Coordinates of C-alpha atoms in Angstrom, one line a residue:
M604 CA -17.3 -17.9 -7.0
P605 CA -17.1 -16.7 -3.4
S606 CA -19.5 -18.2 -0.9
T607 CA -22.7 -16.2 0.0
K608 CA -23.2 -18.1 3.3
T609 CA -21.8 -15.4 5.4
Q610 CA -23.1 -11.8 5.5
Y611 CA -19.6 -10.2 5.7
L612 CA -17.0 -10.8 3.0
F613 CA -13.5 -9.3 3.3
F614 CA -11.1 -9.2 0.4
T615 CA -7.6 -8.6 1.6
G616 CA -4.0 -9.0 0.3
K617 CA -1.1 -7.1 -1.0
G618 CA -1.8 -4.0 -3.1
G619 CA -2.0 -4.6 -6.9
V620 CA -3.2 -8.2 -6.7
G621 CA -6.8 -7.5 -7.7
K622 CA -8.6 -7.2 -4.5
T623 CA -10.8 -4.4 -5.8
S624 CA -11.6 -6.2 -9.1
L625 CA -12.6 -9.4 -7.3
S626 CA -14.5 -7.7 -4.5
C627 CA -16.4 -5.6 -7.1
A628 CA -17.0 -8.6 -9.4
T629 CA -18.4 -10.6 -6.4
A630 CA -20.6 -7.8 -5.4
V631 CA -22.0 -7.4 -8.9
K632 CA -22.7 -11.1 -9.3
M633 CA -24.5 -11.2 -5.9
A634 CA -26.6 -8.2 -6.9
D635 CA -27.4 -9.9 -10.2
E636 CA -28.6 -12.9 -8.2
G637 CA -31.0 -10.8 -6.2
H638 CA -29.1 -10.1 -3.0
K639 CA -29.1 -6.5 -1.7
V640 CA -25.4 -5.8 -1.5
L641 CA -23.3 -3.0 0.0
L642 CA -19.7 -2.6 -1.2
I643 CA -17.3 -0.7 1.1
S644 CA -13.7 0.3 0.6
T645 CA -11.6 1.0 3.6
D646 CA -8.5 1.6 1.4
P647 CA -7.0 5.2 1.6
A648 CA -6.1 4.8 -2.0
S649 CA -9.4 3.4 -3.1
N650 CA -10.3 3.3 -6.8
L651 CA -13.9 1.9 -6.5
E652 CA -15.2 4.7 -8.7
D653 CA -12.9 3.8 -11.6
V654 CA -13.6 0.0 -11.4
L655 CA -17.4 0.4 -11.0
D656 CA -17.6 3.2 -13.6
S657 CA -20.0 4.9 -11.2
P658 CA -19.8 7.8 -8.7
V659 CA -18.7 6.6 -5.2
S660 CA -18.4 8.9 -2.2
E661 CA -18.4 8.7 1.6
K662 CA -22.2 8.3 1.6
I663 CA -24.0 5.2 0.5
Q664 CA -25.3 5.5 -3.0
A665 CA -26.6 3.2 -5.7
V666 CA -24.2 1.9 -8.4
K667 CA -25.5 2.9 -11.8
G668 CA -26.9 0.1 -13.9
L669 CA -27.7 -2.2 -11.0
D670 CA -30.8 -2.2 -8.8
N671 CA -29.4 -4.1 -5.8
L672 CA -25.8 -2.8 -5.5
F673 CA -24.7 0.1 -3.3
A674 CA -21.2 1.4 -2.6
L675 CA -19.3 3.9 -0.4
N676 CA -15.7 4.8 0.4
I677 CA -14.6 5.3 4.0
N678 CA -12.5 8.4 3.6
P679 CA -9.8 8.3 6.3
E680 CA -9.4 12.1 6.5
I681 CA -13.2 12.8 6.7
A682 CA -13.6 10.0 9.2
A683 CA -10.7 11.4 11.3
D684 CA -12.2 14.9 11.2
E685 CA -15.6 13.6 12.4
Y686 CA -13.9 11.5 15.0
R687 CA -12.1 14.6 16.4
N688 CA -15.3 16.5 16.6
R689 CA -17.1 13.6 18.3
V690 CA -14.3 13.2 20.9
T691 CA -14.0 16.9 21.7
E692 CA -17.7 18.0 21.6
P693 CA -18.6 16.7 25.1
L694 CA -15.7 18.7 26.5
S695 CA -16.6 22.0 24.7
R696 CA -18.6 23.3 27.7
I697 CA -15.8 22.5 30.1
L698 CA -12.7 23.5 28.3
S699 CA -11.8 26.8 26.6
A700 CA -11.7 27.2 22.8
A701 CA -7.9 27.3 23.0
D702 CA -7.8 24.0 24.9
I703 CA -10.2 22.3 22.4
K704 CA -8.0 23.6 19.5
K705 CA -4.9 22.1 21.2
M706 CA -6.7 18.8 21.7
K707 CA -7.7 18.6 18.1
E708 CA -4.0 19.3 17.1
E709 CA -3.0 16.4 19.4
L710 CA -5.5 14.3 17.6
S711 CA -4.0 14.9 14.2
G712 CA -1.6 12.0 14.3
A713 CA -1.6 9.0 12.1
C714 CA -3.1 6.6 14.6
T715 CA -6.1 8.9 15.0
T716 CA -6.8 8.4 11.3
E717 CA -6.5 4.6 11.8
I718 CA -8.9 4.4 14.7
A719 CA -11.3 6.8 13.0
S720 CA -11.5 4.5 10.0
F721 CA -12.1 1.5 12.2
D722 CA -14.7 3.5 14.1
E723 CA -16.6 4.2 10.8
F724 CA -16.1 0.6 9.5
S725 CA -17.3 -1.0 12.7
R726 CA -20.7 0.7 12.5
F727 CA -21.6 -1.3 9.4
I728 CA -21.1 -4.6 11.4
S729 CA -22.5 -3.6 14.8
G730 CA -26.0 -2.8 13.3
E731 CA -25.9 0.9 14.4
N732 CA -26.6 2.3 11.0
E733 CA -27.6 1.2 7.4
G734 CA -25.5 -2.0 7.6
S735 CA -28.5 -3.9 8.8
N736 CA -30.4 -3.1 5.6
F737 CA -28.3 -5.3 3.4
D738 CA -28.1 -9.0 2.8
V739 CA -24.4 -9.0 2.2
I740 CA -21.6 -6.5 2.9
V741 CA -18.5 -6.8 0.8
F742 CA -15.3 -5.0 2.1
D743 CA -12.6 -4.1 -0.4
T744 CA -10.0 -3.6 2.3
A745 CA -6.8 -1.7 2.4
P746 CA -3.4 -3.4 1.7
T747 CA -2.6 -6.2 4.2
G748 CA -0.6 -4.4 6.7
H749 CA -3.1 -1.6 7.0
T750 CA -6.0 -4.0 7.3
L751 CA -4.3 -6.0 10.1
R752 CA -3.5 -2.7 11.9
L753 CA -7.2 -1.8 11.8
L754 CA -8.1 -5.2 13.2
E755 CA -5.4 -5.0 15.9
L756 CA -6.2 -1.5 17.1
P757 CA -9.2 -2.3 19.4
A758 CA -7.0 -4.6 21.5
A759 CA -4.2 -2.1 21.5
W760 CA -6.1 0.8 22.8
A761 CA -8.5 -1.3 24.9
A762 CA -5.5 -2.4 27.0
F763 CA -4.4 1.3 27.1
S764 CA -7.8 2.4 28.4
E765 CA -7.9 -0.3 31.0
E766 CA -4.4 0.6 32.3
N767 CA -5.0 4.4 32.1
P768 CA -8.6 4.9 33.2
D769 CA -8.2 8.6 34.0
G770 CA -5.7 9.5 31.2
A771 CA -5.7 10.4 27.6
S772 CA -3.8 9.1 24.5
C773 CA -3.2 10.3 20.9
L774 CA -6.7 8.7 20.2
G775 CA -8.5 11.1 22.6
P776 CA -9.7 11.0 26.2
T777 CA -9.8 7.4 27.5
S778 CA -13.4 7.9 28.7
A779 CA -14.4 8.6 25.0
L780 CA -12.7 5.4 23.9
K781 CA -14.4 3.3 26.6
S782 CA -17.8 4.5 25.6
S783 CA -17.4 2.6 22.3
Q784 CA -15.8 -0.5 23.8
E785 CA -19.0 -2.6 23.8
R786 CA -19.5 -2.0 20.1
Y787 CA -15.9 -2.9 19.2
N788 CA -16.1 -6.1 21.2
K789 CA -19.2 -7.0 19.3
V790 CA -17.5 -6.3 16.0
V791 CA -14.4 -8.3 16.8
S792 CA -16.6 -11.2 17.9
T793 CA -18.4 -11.0 14.5
L794 CA -15.2 -11.1 12.6
R795 CA -14.2 -14.2 14.4
D796 CA -17.5 -16.0 13.7
A797 CA -17.2 -18.3 10.7
E798 CA -21.0 -18.3 10.4
Q799 CA -21.0 -14.5 9.8
T800 CA -17.6 -13.6 8.2
T801 CA -15.3 -14.9 5.5
F802 CA -11.9 -13.6 4.6
F803 CA -10.7 -14.0 1.0
L804 CA -6.9 -13.8 0.7
V805 CA -6.1 -12.4 -2.8
A806 CA -2.7 -13.1 -4.4
R807 CA -1.0 -13.4 -7.7
P808 CA 0.8 -16.5 -8.9
E809 CA 4.1 -15.0 -7.8
K810 CA 6.5 -15.9 -4.9
S811 CA 6.3 -12.5 -3.2
S812 CA 2.6 -12.2 -3.5
L813 CA 1.9 -15.8 -2.2
K814 CA 4.4 -15.1 0.6
E815 CA 2.5 -12.0 1.6
A816 CA -0.8 -14.0 1.5
S817 CA 0.8 -16.7 3.8
R818 CA 1.9 -14.0 6.3
S819 CA -1.6 -12.5 6.2
S820 CA -3.2 -15.8 6.8
K821 CA -1.0 -16.5 9.8
E822 CA -1.6 -13.1 11.3
L823 CA -5.3 -13.2 10.7
G824 CA -5.3 -16.7 12.4
E825 CA -3.5 -15.2 15.4
L826 CA -6.3 -12.7 15.7
G827 CA -8.8 -15.5 15.7
L828 CA -10.0 -14.8 12.1
N829 CA -9.9 -18.3 10.7
N830 CA -12.6 -18.6 8.1
Q831 CA -10.2 -18.0 5.2
K832 CA -10.2 -18.8 1.5
L833 CA -7.5 -18.2 -1.1
H834 CA -8.1 -16.5 -4.5
V835 CA -5.2 -16.5 -7.0
N836 CA -5.7 -13.8 -9.6
G837 CA -4.0 -13.2 -13.0
V838 CA -3.1 -16.9 -13.7
F839 CA -1.7 -16.8 -17.3
K840 CA -2.5 -19.6 -19.8
A841 CA -0.6 -19.3 -23.1
L842 CA -2.8 -19.2 -26.2
D843 CA 0.1 -19.9 -28.6
P844 CA 2.0 -23.1 -27.5
T845 CA 4.8 -22.3 -30.0
D846 CA 5.6 -19.0 -28.3
D847 CA 8.6 -19.7 -25.9
F848 CA 8.1 -16.4 -24.0
A849 CA 4.4 -17.1 -23.3
V850 CA 5.1 -20.8 -22.4
K851 CA 7.8 -19.7 -20.0
M852 CA 5.3 -17.2 -18.4
E853 CA 2.7 -20.0 -18.0
E854 CA 5.3 -22.4 -16.5
M855 CA 6.4 -19.8 -14.0
A856 CA 2.8 -19.4 -12.8
Q857 CA 2.1 -23.1 -12.5
K858 CA 5.4 -23.7 -10.7
Q859 CA 4.4 -21.0 -8.1
L860 CA 1.0 -22.5 -7.7
K861 CA 2.5 -26.0 -7.0
S862 CA 4.8 -24.6 -4.3
I863 CA 2.5 -22.3 -2.4
P864 CA 3.4 -21.9 1.4
E865 CA 2.3 -24.8 3.6
N866 CA -0.2 -22.8 5.6
L867 CA -2.1 -21.9 2.5
K868 CA -2.4 -25.5 1.2
G869 CA -5.3 -26.2 3.6
L870 CA -7.4 -23.3 2.3
A871 CA -10.0 -23.7 -0.4
M872 CA -8.4 -22.1 -3.5
Q873 CA -10.0 -20.5 -6.6
E874 CA -8.0 -19.4 -9.7
Y875 CA -8.9 -16.4 -11.9
P876 CA -7.3 -15.9 -15.4
L877 CA -5.0 -13.1 -16.6
L878 CA -7.2 -11.1 -18.9
S879 CA -6.2 -9.2 -22.0
Y880 CA -8.2 -6.1 -20.9
N881 CA -8.5 -3.9 -17.9
V882 CA -11.4 -4.9 -15.6
L883 CA -13.3 -1.6 -15.6
G884 CA -17.1 -1.3 -15.8
I885 CA -20.0 -3.6 -15.0
E886 CA -19.7 -5.8 -18.1
K887 CA -16.0 -6.5 -17.6
L888 CA -16.5 -7.1 -13.9
R889 CA -19.1 -9.7 -14.8
S890 CA -16.7 -11.3 -17.2
L891 CA -14.1 -11.9 -14.4
L892 CA -16.4 -14.7 -13.1
D893 CA -17.8 -15.7 -16.6
K894 CA -15.4 -17.4 -19.1
Q895 CA -17.9 -17.1 -22.0
L896 CA -18.2 -13.4 -21.5
Q897 CA -14.4 -13.1 -21.4
E898 CA -14.2 -14.7 -24.9
K899 CA -16.8 -12.4 -26.2
I900 CA -14.9 -9.3 -25.0
V901 CA -11.4 -10.3 -26.2
S902 CA -10.4 -9.0 -29.6
G903 CA -7.0 -9.3 -31.2
K904 CA -5.0 -6.1 -31.5
D905 CA -1.9 -5.2 -33.4
R906 CA 0.9 -3.9 -31.2
R907 CA 3.9 -1.7 -31.7
I908 CA 7.2 -1.9 -29.8
L909 CA 7.5 1.2 -27.6
H910 CA 10.8 2.9 -27.3
I911 CA 10.8 3.9 -23.6
E912 CA 14.0 4.9 -21.8
G913 CA 15.1 2.2 -19.3
L914 CA 16.6 2.1 -15.8
D915 CA 20.1 2.7 -17.2
Q916 CA 19.0 6.1 -18.5
L917 CA 17.4 7.0 -15.2
V918 CA 20.6 6.0 -13.3
A919 CA 22.6 8.2 -15.6
Q920 CA 20.4 11.2 -14.9
L921 CA 20.3 10.6 -11.1
T922 CA 24.1 10.5 -10.9
K923 CA 25.0 13.2 -13.4
N924 CA 27.3 15.7 -11.5
K925 CA 26.1 14.2 -8.2
D926 CA 27.7 11.9 -5.6
H927 CA 24.8 11.9 -3.0
G928 CA 21.1 12.3 -2.7
L929 CA 17.8 10.8 -1.5
I930 CA 16.0 8.6 -3.9
M931 CA 12.5 7.4 -2.9
T932 CA 10.4 4.9 -4.8
M933 CA 6.7 5.5 -4.2
G934 CA 3.5 4.0 -5.4
K935 CA 0.7 1.6 -4.5
G936 CA 1.7 -1.8 -3.2
G937 CA 2.4 -4.5 -5.8
V938 CA 3.6 -2.2 -8.6
G939 CA 7.3 -3.0 -8.2
K940 CA 8.7 -0.3 -5.8
T941 CA 11.0 -2.8 -4.1
L942 CA 12.4 -4.2 -7.4
A943 CA 12.9 -0.6 -8.6
A944 CA 14.6 0.5 -5.4
S945 CA 16.9 -2.6 -5.3
A946 CA 17.9 -2.3 -9.0
L947 CA 18.6 1.5 -8.7
A948 CA 20.7 1.0 -5.6
I949 CA 22.8 -1.8 -7.2
M950 CA 23.2 0.0 -10.5
I951 CA 24.3 3.3 -8.8
A952 CA 26.7 1.3 -6.6
R953 CA 28.2 -0.4 -9.6
K954 CA 29.1 3.0 -10.9
G955 CA 31.4 3.4 -7.9
F956 CA 29.2 5.5 -5.7
E957 CA 28.5 4.9 -2.0
V958 CA 24.9 3.8 -1.6
H959 CA 22.6 2.8 1.3
L960 CA 19.4 0.9 0.5
T961 CA 16.6 0.7 3.1
T962 CA 12.9 0.2 3.4
T963 CA 10.0 1.6 5.5
D964 CA 7.7 -1.1 4.3
P965 CA 6.5 -3.4 7.1
A966 CA 6.5 -6.3 4.5
A967 CA 10.1 -5.5 3.7
H968 CA 10.9 -7.6 0.6
V969 CA 14.2 -5.9 -0.1
E970 CA 16.1 -8.8 1.4
D971 CA 14.3 -11.3 -0.9
F972 CA 15.6 -9.4 -4.0
I973 CA 19.1 -8.8 -2.7
Q974 CA 19.5 -12.5 -1.9
Q975 CA 19.0 -13.3 -5.5
L976 CA 22.4 -11.9 -6.3
D977 CA 25.7 -13.8 -6.1
E978 CA 27.4 -10.7 -4.7
I979 CA 26.7 -7.0 -4.1
P980 CA 29.0 -4.1 -4.7
P981 CA 31.3 -3.3 -1.7
S982 CA 30.0 0.3 -1.7
L983 CA 26.4 -0.8 -1.0
T984 CA 24.9 -1.2 2.4
V985 CA 21.4 -2.7 3.0
D986 CA 19.1 -2.6 6.0
R987 CA 15.4 -2.1 6.9
I988 CA 13.5 0.2 9.2
D989 CA 11.9 -2.4 11.4
P990 CA 8.8 -0.8 13.1
K991 CA 9.0 -3.1 16.1
L992 CA 12.7 -2.6 16.6
E993 CA 12.5 1.1 16.1
T994 CA 9.7 1.3 18.7
Q995 CA 11.8 -0.6 21.2
R996 CA 14.8 1.7 20.6
Y997 CA 12.6 4.8 20.8
T998 CA 10.9 3.7 24.0
E999 CA 14.3 3.0 25.7
K1000 CA 15.6 6.4 24.6
I1001 CA 12.6 8.2 26.0
L1002 CA 12.7 6.3 29.2
Q1003 CA 16.4 7.2 29.6
Q1004 CA 15.8 10.9 28.8
K1005 CA 12.5 11.6 30.6
G1006 CA 12.5 8.8 33.2
A1007 CA 15.9 9.6 34.8
N1008 CA 14.4 11.9 37.5
L1009 CA 11.1 10.1 38.0
D1010 CA 10.2 7.8 40.8
D1011 CA 9.0 4.2 40.2
Q1012 CA 5.3 5.3 39.9
G1013 CA 6.3 8.0 37.4
K1014 CA 8.4 5.6 35.3
M1015 CA 5.5 3.2 35.2
L1016 CA 3.1 5.9 34.0
L1017 CA 5.6 7.0 31.3
L1018 CA 6.0 3.4 30.1
E1019 CA 2.3 2.9 29.9
D1020 CA 2.0 6.1 27.9
L1021 CA 4.6 4.8 25.5
K1022 CA 2.3 1.8 24.8
S1023 CA 0.0 4.2 22.9
P1024 CA -0.5 3.0 19.3
C1025 CA 1.1 6.1 17.8
T1026 CA 4.5 5.5 19.4
E1027 CA 5.4 3.2 16.5
E1028 CA 4.6 5.9 13.9
V1029 CA 6.9 8.4 15.8
A1030 CA 9.7 5.8 16.2
V1031 CA 9.7 4.9 12.5
F1032 CA 9.8 8.6 11.6
H1033 CA 12.9 9.1 13.8
A1034 CA 14.7 6.3 11.8
F1035 CA 13.4 7.8 8.6
S1036 CA 15.0 11.1 9.6
K1037 CA 18.4 9.5 10.1
A1038 CA 18.2 8.1 6.5
I1039 CA 17.6 11.6 5.2
Q1040 CA 20.7 12.9 7.0
Q1041 CA 22.8 10.2 5.4
A1042 CA 21.6 11.4 2.0
K1043 CA 23.7 14.5 2.4
R1044 CA 26.9 12.6 2.0
K1045 CA 26.0 9.4 0.0
F1046 CA 23.1 8.1 -2.2
V1047 CA 20.3 6.7 0.0
V1048 CA 17.6 4.7 -1.8
I1049 CA 14.4 4.2 0.2
D1050 CA 11.8 1.6 -0.8
T1051 CA 8.7 3.1 0.8
A1052 CA 5.6 1.5 2.1
P1053 CA 2.3 1.3 0.1
T1054 CA 0.7 4.6 -0.7
G1055 CA -1.5 5.1 2.4
H1056 CA 1.3 4.4 4.8
T1057 CA 3.7 6.5 2.9
L1058 CA 1.4 9.5 3.1
L1059 CA 1.0 9.0 6.8
L1060 CA 4.7 9.0 7.1
L1061 CA 5.0 12.2 5.1
D1062 CA 2.2 13.7 7.3
T1063 CA 4.2 12.9 10.3
A1064 CA 7.2 14.7 8.7
G1065 CA 5.0 17.7 8.1
S1066 CA 3.7 17.8 11.6
Y1067 CA 7.3 17.6 12.9
H1068 CA 8.3 20.4 10.6
R1069 CA 5.4 22.6 11.9
E1070 CA 6.3 21.8 15.6
V1071 CA 10.0 22.7 15.1
M1072 CA 9.1 25.9 13.4
R1073 CA 6.6 26.8 16.1
H1074 CA 8.9 26.2 19.1
T1075 CA 12.5 26.8 18.0
G1076 CA 14.3 30.0 18.8
L1077 CA 16.3 29.9 15.6
H1078 CA 15.6 31.8 12.5
A1079 CA 13.8 29.8 9.8
D1080 CA 16.8 30.2 7.4
K1081 CA 19.0 28.3 9.9
I1082 CA 16.6 25.3 10.1
K1083 CA 16.4 22.3 7.8
T1084 CA 13.8 19.8 9.0
P1085 CA 13.3 16.4 7.4
F1086 CA 10.2 17.7 5.7
M1087 CA 12.2 20.5 4.1
S1088 CA 14.7 17.9 2.8
L1089 CA 11.8 16.0 1.2
K1090 CA 10.7 19.2 -0.6
D1091 CA 14.3 20.0 -1.7
G1092 CA 14.3 18.8 -5.4
D1093 CA 18.1 19.0 -5.6
L1094 CA 18.5 16.6 -2.7
T1095 CA 15.4 14.4 -3.0
K1096 CA 14.2 12.6 -6.1
V1097 CA 10.8 10.9 -5.8
I1098 CA 10.3 8.1 -8.4
L1099 CA 6.6 7.2 -8.8
V1100 CA 6.3 3.5 -9.8
S1101 CA 3.3 2.3 -11.7
L1102 CA 2.2 -0.5 -14.0
P1103 CA 1.2 0.0 -17.7
E1104 CA -2.5 -0.3 -16.8
T1105 CA -5.2 2.3 -16.4
T1106 CA -6.1 1.8 -12.7
P1107 CA -2.5 1.8 -11.4
M1108 CA -1.8 4.8 -13.5
R1109 CA -4.7 6.7 -12.0
E1110 CA -3.7 5.7 -8.5
A1111 CA -0.1 7.0 -9.1
A1112 CA -1.6 10.2 -10.5
A1113 CA -3.6 10.6 -7.3
L1114 CA -0.5 10.1 -5.2
Q1115 CA 1.3 12.7 -7.3
E1116 CA -1.4 15.2 -6.6
D1117 CA -1.2 14.5 -2.8
L1118 CA 2.6 14.9 -2.9
K1119 CA 2.3 18.2 -4.8
R1120 CA -0.1 19.6 -2.3
A1121 CA 2.5 18.8 0.3
G1122 CA 5.1 20.7 -1.8
I1123 CA 6.8 17.6 -3.1
S1124 CA 7.1 17.2 -6.9
P1125 CA 8.0 13.7 -8.2
Y1126 CA 11.2 13.6 -10.3
A1127 CA 10.0 10.9 -12.7
W1128 CA 7.6 8.0 -13.4
L1129 CA 8.9 4.4 -13.7
V1130 CA 6.5 2.0 -15.4
N1131 CA 7.1 -1.6 -14.4
Q1132 CA 6.3 -4.9 -16.2
S1133 CA 6.0 -3.4 -19.7
L1134 CA 5.2 -6.1 -22.3
S1135 CA 5.4 -3.4 -25.0
M1136 CA 9.2 -3.0 -24.3
Q1137 CA 9.7 -6.6 -25.3
D1138 CA 9.7 -8.0 -28.9
S1139 CA 10.1 -11.7 -28.2
F1140 CA 6.5 -13.0 -28.1
R1141 CA 3.6 -13.7 -30.5
D1142 CA 0.9 -14.9 -28.1
P1143 CA -2.4 -13.1 -29.0
L1144 CA -3.3 -12.5 -25.3
L1145 CA 0.1 -10.9 -24.6
S1146 CA -0.1 -8.9 -27.8
S1147 CA -3.5 -7.6 -26.8
R1148 CA -2.2 -6.5 -23.4
A1149 CA 0.9 -5.0 -24.9
A1150 CA -1.2 -3.0 -27.4
A1151 CA -3.3 -1.5 -24.5
E1152 CA -0.1 -0.2 -22.9
G1153 CA 0.4 2.4 -25.7
K1154 CA -2.5 4.5 -24.5
V1155 CA -1.3 4.4 -20.9
F1156 CA 2.2 5.5 -21.8
K1157 CA 0.8 8.3 -24.0
I1158 CA -1.3 9.7 -21.1
I1159 CA 1.6 9.5 -18.6
S1160 CA 4.1 11.3 -21.0
K1161 CA 1.6 13.9 -22.2
E1162 CA -0.3 14.7 -19.1
L1163 CA 1.4 13.5 -15.9
A1164 CA 5.2 13.4 -16.1
D1165 CA 8.2 15.2 -17.6
R1166 CA 10.3 12.1 -17.4
V1167 CA 9.1 8.5 -18.1
F1168 CA 11.2 5.4 -17.8
G1169 CA 10.2 1.7 -18.1
I1170 CA 11.2 -1.7 -16.8
P1171 CA 10.4 -4.5 -19.4
Y1172 CA 8.4 -7.6 -18.4
L1173 CA 10.9 -10.4 -17.6
P1174 CA 9.6 -14.0 -17.5
T1175 CA 11.8 -15.2 -14.7
E1176 CA 11.6 -15.8 -11.0
N1177 CA 15.0 -14.1 -10.2
L1178 CA 13.9 -10.7 -11.4
L1179 CA 16.7 -8.6 -10.0
P1180 CA 19.7 -10.4 -11.6
A1181 CA 17.7 -10.7 -14.8
L1182 CA 17.0 -7.0 -14.8
L1183 CA 20.6 -6.1 -14.0
D1184 CA 21.9 -8.4 -16.8
F1185 CA 19.4 -6.6 -19.2
Y1186 CA 21.2 -3.3 -18.6
K1187 CA 24.8 -4.5 -17.8
E1188 CA 26.1 -3.9 -21.3
N1189 CA 24.6 -0.4 -21.4
I1190 CA 26.1 0.5 -18.0
L1191 CA 29.6 -0.7 -19.1
E1192 CA 29.3 1.5 -22.2
N1193 CA 28.3 4.5 -20.1
N1194 CA 31.3 4.1 -17.9
L1195 CA 33.8 4.0 -20.8

């Protein structure tokens, strides 16, 4: 059970590991014990409402069924809009309406959304608003990279404001930023105070998840956030000792727990079991921290083997009468996008096509999967879009183009301007655009970042599209911007990756709606880690989880997707070679 000694509790970790479940369960238990608790999500893809089974909005409201628990979502878009108004309002009497409109357009970038979210989040720690009315504030934070970016932002733009006292950045006029600097300094100080703040690193008993937790722990430590604890969620214990499949699953989990990264071994660690049911609603949240309640809820269910088309069938459809195209795996972090992208790239390359595999995910686990193979097809190339490297390249390019005719003072000012936090977003987008161009002559498979970052990337693409259309002298029929390529269903195939569970399904459905509003229609859904596609186990806990998948697959196929494919659960550490072996015979048959 998490400590109640500090007022601020942060649950952080890779998407899909159970941050929301554990943060909500902790908040419920503390409320049951009499503490007045506020639960806040800073995740752009928040699903607090589903997990709590209670309405949650951007305003504080009571969670139904509990007297002492309150919740809210920090909606990044709403926060960004309010931030833009707050930044431009003092200038409304000085500048024209056209200038104010232009300034708001300039404040529509991705980093404005980031700083606006932090701005909102910081008020609950600084004591400026209702935060002081609660005994404990629990933060269900965004996926690790996003959280760290939020925490790093104050230092990034604080330095910018000090070096550009009379200037402006993509975040707004420097003077507006400096007016909040005292509050941000207080917040950062609170986050570093072990008497006030605790960080819970949430992971699964899996190599990639524990590696991510290790990286997060190190980066939090570098920021001076050292009061950390480790929570390992979803630890499987076989109920049937004669079931080889189940025993192998348990052995895998225990092996990973015994070989956790060195920097995590010094942290206090708590394990939480893999449950046979989805943790939705107050009673099931209570059960996560109550073994007796778990046993009361569990009931055995009969299961049926589901006949879902696999990756081999998806590859056959993607390559039918095609020798090029852009394939993007999208979804919330932790659902298996990287495995899916890697497997698709290998399987397409094995059919003789030229393929390029890349990733826009800062965590970049593509290399981990590829290294599991003894060899890769000669027609496959692999790289990653490294944000730091792309920023360096972009900065050098702009300095060469715009700095050639500037004096030393002008070059210095240009370099300082390029230190603005949004430069990285622009640089990554330029690299992303190059990948789209390659897809016109070969297959390009992109393993995208977690949902929030992906949407920011697509928003950048949309902004670029609008800018090109506004300023170019060419006719619209002669222009094909990257955003137009993403909307071209013949060129681009978006594969939504999910897990066979209710919450990941709903999150993928929400992403699908966001994509459709942008004019991008997903080609297919790919459901990873499906126990119901396996027939080699008897364990009652696994059978119960497999039975619950039927309902999820039915909703996806009936209401959400025209095409549904699956990846079976494979009890092995080397997932990519095991998955490729699973389909190898089918692929050979298809090529005959």
